[in-house]
Tab-separated table of C-alpha atoms in Angstrom:
chain	number	residue	atom	x	y	z
Y	1	MET	CA	0.000	0.000	0.000
Y	2	ALA	CA	2.846	2.388	0.815
Y	3	LYS	CA	4.444	1.721	-2.575
Y	4	ILE	CA	1.217	2.637	-4.365
Y	5	LYS	CA	0.969	5.922	-2.436
Y	6	LYS	CA	4.594	6.760	-3.302
Y	7	LEU	CA	3.992	5.928	-6.961
Y	8	ILE	CA	0.843	8.069	-7.089
Y	9	THR	CA	2.706	10.931	-5.363
Y	10	VAL	CA	5.584	10.741	-7.859
Y	11	ILE	CA	3.180	10.673	-10.793
Y	12	LEU	CA	1.249	13.701	-9.453
Y	13	ILE	CA	4.494	15.612	-8.914
Y	14	LEU	CA	5.706	14.833	-12.439
Y	15	VAL	CA	2.379	15.835	-13.991
Y	16	SER	CA	2.386	19.069	-11.967
Y	17	VAL	CA	5.925	19.906	-13.065
Y	18	VAL	CA	5.095	19.271	-16.718
Y	19	LEU	CA	1.926	21.384	-16.566
Y	20	LEU	CA	3.645	24.257	-14.763
Y	21	THR	CA	6.526	24.191	-17.255
Y	22	ALA	CA	4.133	24.255	-20.203
Y	23	TYR	CA	2.226	27.165	-18.655
Y	24	TRP	CA	5.473	29.055	-17.964
Y	25	ILE	CA	6.719	28.552	-21.543
Y	26	ASN	CA	3.408	29.742	-22.980
Y	27	GLN	CA	3.483	32.912	-20.847
Y	28	GLN	CA	7.052	33.942	-21.731
Y	29	LYS	CA	7.471	37.240	-23.555
Y	30	ILE	CA	8.465	37.027	-27.192
Y	31	LEU	CA	9.787	40.609	-27.201
Y	32	SER	CA	11.061	42.686	-24.331
Y	33	GLY	CA	12.725	46.057	-24.230
Y	34	GLU	CA	12.030	49.455	-25.688
Y	35	TYR	CA	12.408	50.075	-29.399
Y	36	ASP	CA	12.588	53.383	-31.258
Y	37	LYS	CA	11.686	52.203	-34.734
Y	38	LEU	CA	9.546	49.495	-36.307
Y	39	THR	CA	9.913	48.755	-40.004
Y	40	ILE	CA	7.256	46.582	-41.612
Y	41	SER	CA	8.556	44.949	-44.774
Y	42	GLY	CA	6.742	42.807	-47.296
Y	43	MET	CA	8.037	40.183	-49.631
Y	44	GLU	CA	11.179	41.055	-51.599
Y	45	GLY	CA	12.053	43.600	-48.900
Y	46	THR	CA	9.514	46.245	-49.930
Y	47	THR	CA	8.767	48.612	-47.043
Y	48	ILE	CA	5.071	48.688	-46.138
Y	49	GLN	CA	5.290	51.078	-43.193
Y	50	VAL	CA	7.781	52.642	-40.760
Y	51	ILE	CA	6.576	53.430	-37.235
Y	52	ASN	CA	8.582	55.762	-34.993
Y	53	ASP	CA	5.937	56.395	-32.313
Y	54	PRO	CA	7.043	54.620	-29.077
Y	55	GLY	CA	3.423	54.262	-27.901
Y	56	GLU	CA	2.350	52.505	-31.095
Y	57	ILE	CA	5.434	50.255	-30.995
Y	58	ALA	CA	4.653	49.372	-27.350
Y	59	LYS	CA	1.072	48.421	-28.345
Y	60	ILE	CA	2.387	46.125	-31.083
Y	61	ILE	CA	4.899	44.503	-28.705
Y	62	SER	CA	2.127	44.045	-26.150
Y	63	ALA	CA	-0.083	42.406	-28.797
Y	64	ILE	CA	2.742	40.019	-29.737
Y	65	ASN	CA	3.439	39.107	-26.110
Y	66	GLU	CA	-0.203	38.721	-25.016
Y	67	SER	CA	-1.969	37.196	-28.034
Y	68	PRO	CA	-2.885	33.504	-28.102
Y	69	ARG	CA	-0.173	31.215	-29.481
Y	70	THR	CA	-0.065	27.947	-31.334
Y	71	PHE	CA	3.037	25.804	-31.025
Y	72	LYS	CA	4.459	25.123	-34.484
Y	73	TYR	CA	8.090	24.254	-34.948
Y	74	ASP	CA	9.323	26.143	-38.010
Y	75	ASN	CA	11.906	24.073	-39.861
Y	76	GLY	CA	12.372	26.761	-42.504
Y	77	PHE	CA	9.721	25.438	-44.878
Y	78	THR	CA	6.585	25.667	-42.755
Y	79	TYR	CA	5.361	28.994	-44.165
Y	80	ASP	CA	6.995	28.961	-47.620
Y	81	TYR	CA	3.653	28.670	-49.391
Y	82	LEU	CA	2.274	31.854	-47.756
Y	83	PRO	CA	3.114	35.471	-48.552
Y	84	HIS	CA	5.019	36.763	-45.551
Y	85	GLY	CA	6.686	39.890	-44.242
Y	86	ILE	CA	9.088	40.962	-41.519
Y	87	LEU	CA	8.611	43.197	-38.488
Y	88	THR	CA	11.993	44.768	-37.650
Y	89	PHE	CA	12.219	46.346	-34.187
Y	90	GLU	CA	15.258	48.607	-33.671
Y	91	ASN	CA	16.902	50.724	-30.994
Y	92	GLU	CA	20.461	52.007	-30.552
Y	93	THR	CA	21.882	48.664	-29.442
Y	94	GLU	CA	19.661	45.963	-30.874
Y	95	LYS	CA	17.709	44.855	-33.922
Y	96	VAL	CA	15.064	42.101	-33.655
Y	97	GLN	CA	13.141	40.621	-36.573
Y	98	ILE	CA	9.908	38.651	-36.397
Y	99	GLY	CA	8.075	37.238	-39.389
Y	100	PHE	CA	4.384	37.660	-40.054
Y	101	ILE	CA	1.943	36.206	-42.541
Y	102	LEU	CA	0.479	38.880	-44.810
Y	103	SER	CA	-2.853	37.144	-45.424
Y	104	THR	CA	-3.694	36.572	-41.724
Y	105	GLY	CA	-1.521	39.143	-39.948
Y	106	ASN	CA	-0.249	36.504	-37.503
Y	107	ALA	CA	3.298	36.860	-36.237
Y	108	ILE	CA	5.561	33.818	-36.470
Y	109	THR	CA	8.700	32.767	-34.628
Y	110	LYS	CA	10.652	29.529	-34.708
Y	111	TYR	CA	8.295	27.842	-32.235
Y	112	TRP	CA	5.070	29.886	-32.211
Y	113	GLU	CA	2.410	31.201	-34.508
Y	114	ILE	CA	1.064	34.179	-32.580
Y	115	HIS	CA	-2.518	35.092	-33.464
Y	116	THR	CA	-2.053	38.872	-33.549
Y	117	GLU	CA	-4.104	39.463	-36.714
Y	118	PHE	CA	-2.128	42.611	-37.603
Y	119	PRO	CA	-3.800	44.580	-40.414
Y	120	TYR	CA	-0.558	45.037	-42.392
Y	121	ARG	CA	-1.093	44.133	-46.012
Y	122	GLN	CA	0.730	44.987	-49.203
């Protein structure tokens, strides 16, 4: 009887650890920091829009960090069939690029499709 209780306890602890880790990973910020400039580029590097307003950039970063996510490992070919663009966040010391799908407006990273539904189109 004692062995069964220990086994059940170990299983509950392992399940709890896995669930807490999954929750923690899903809540992690994709972008952090303050950026001065956001360049939205379409396919072939054409510039769709440049945003210099820190408030607007903060809203976009907040939308990326807080929108629902779907786990999708991007092996480099996952989104090749879709028209895509690049969001380039810049400040004095750093430049961060995140892809987005033009038809849906969802941001994409290596592991996540973030359902931001940005209205940026060509």
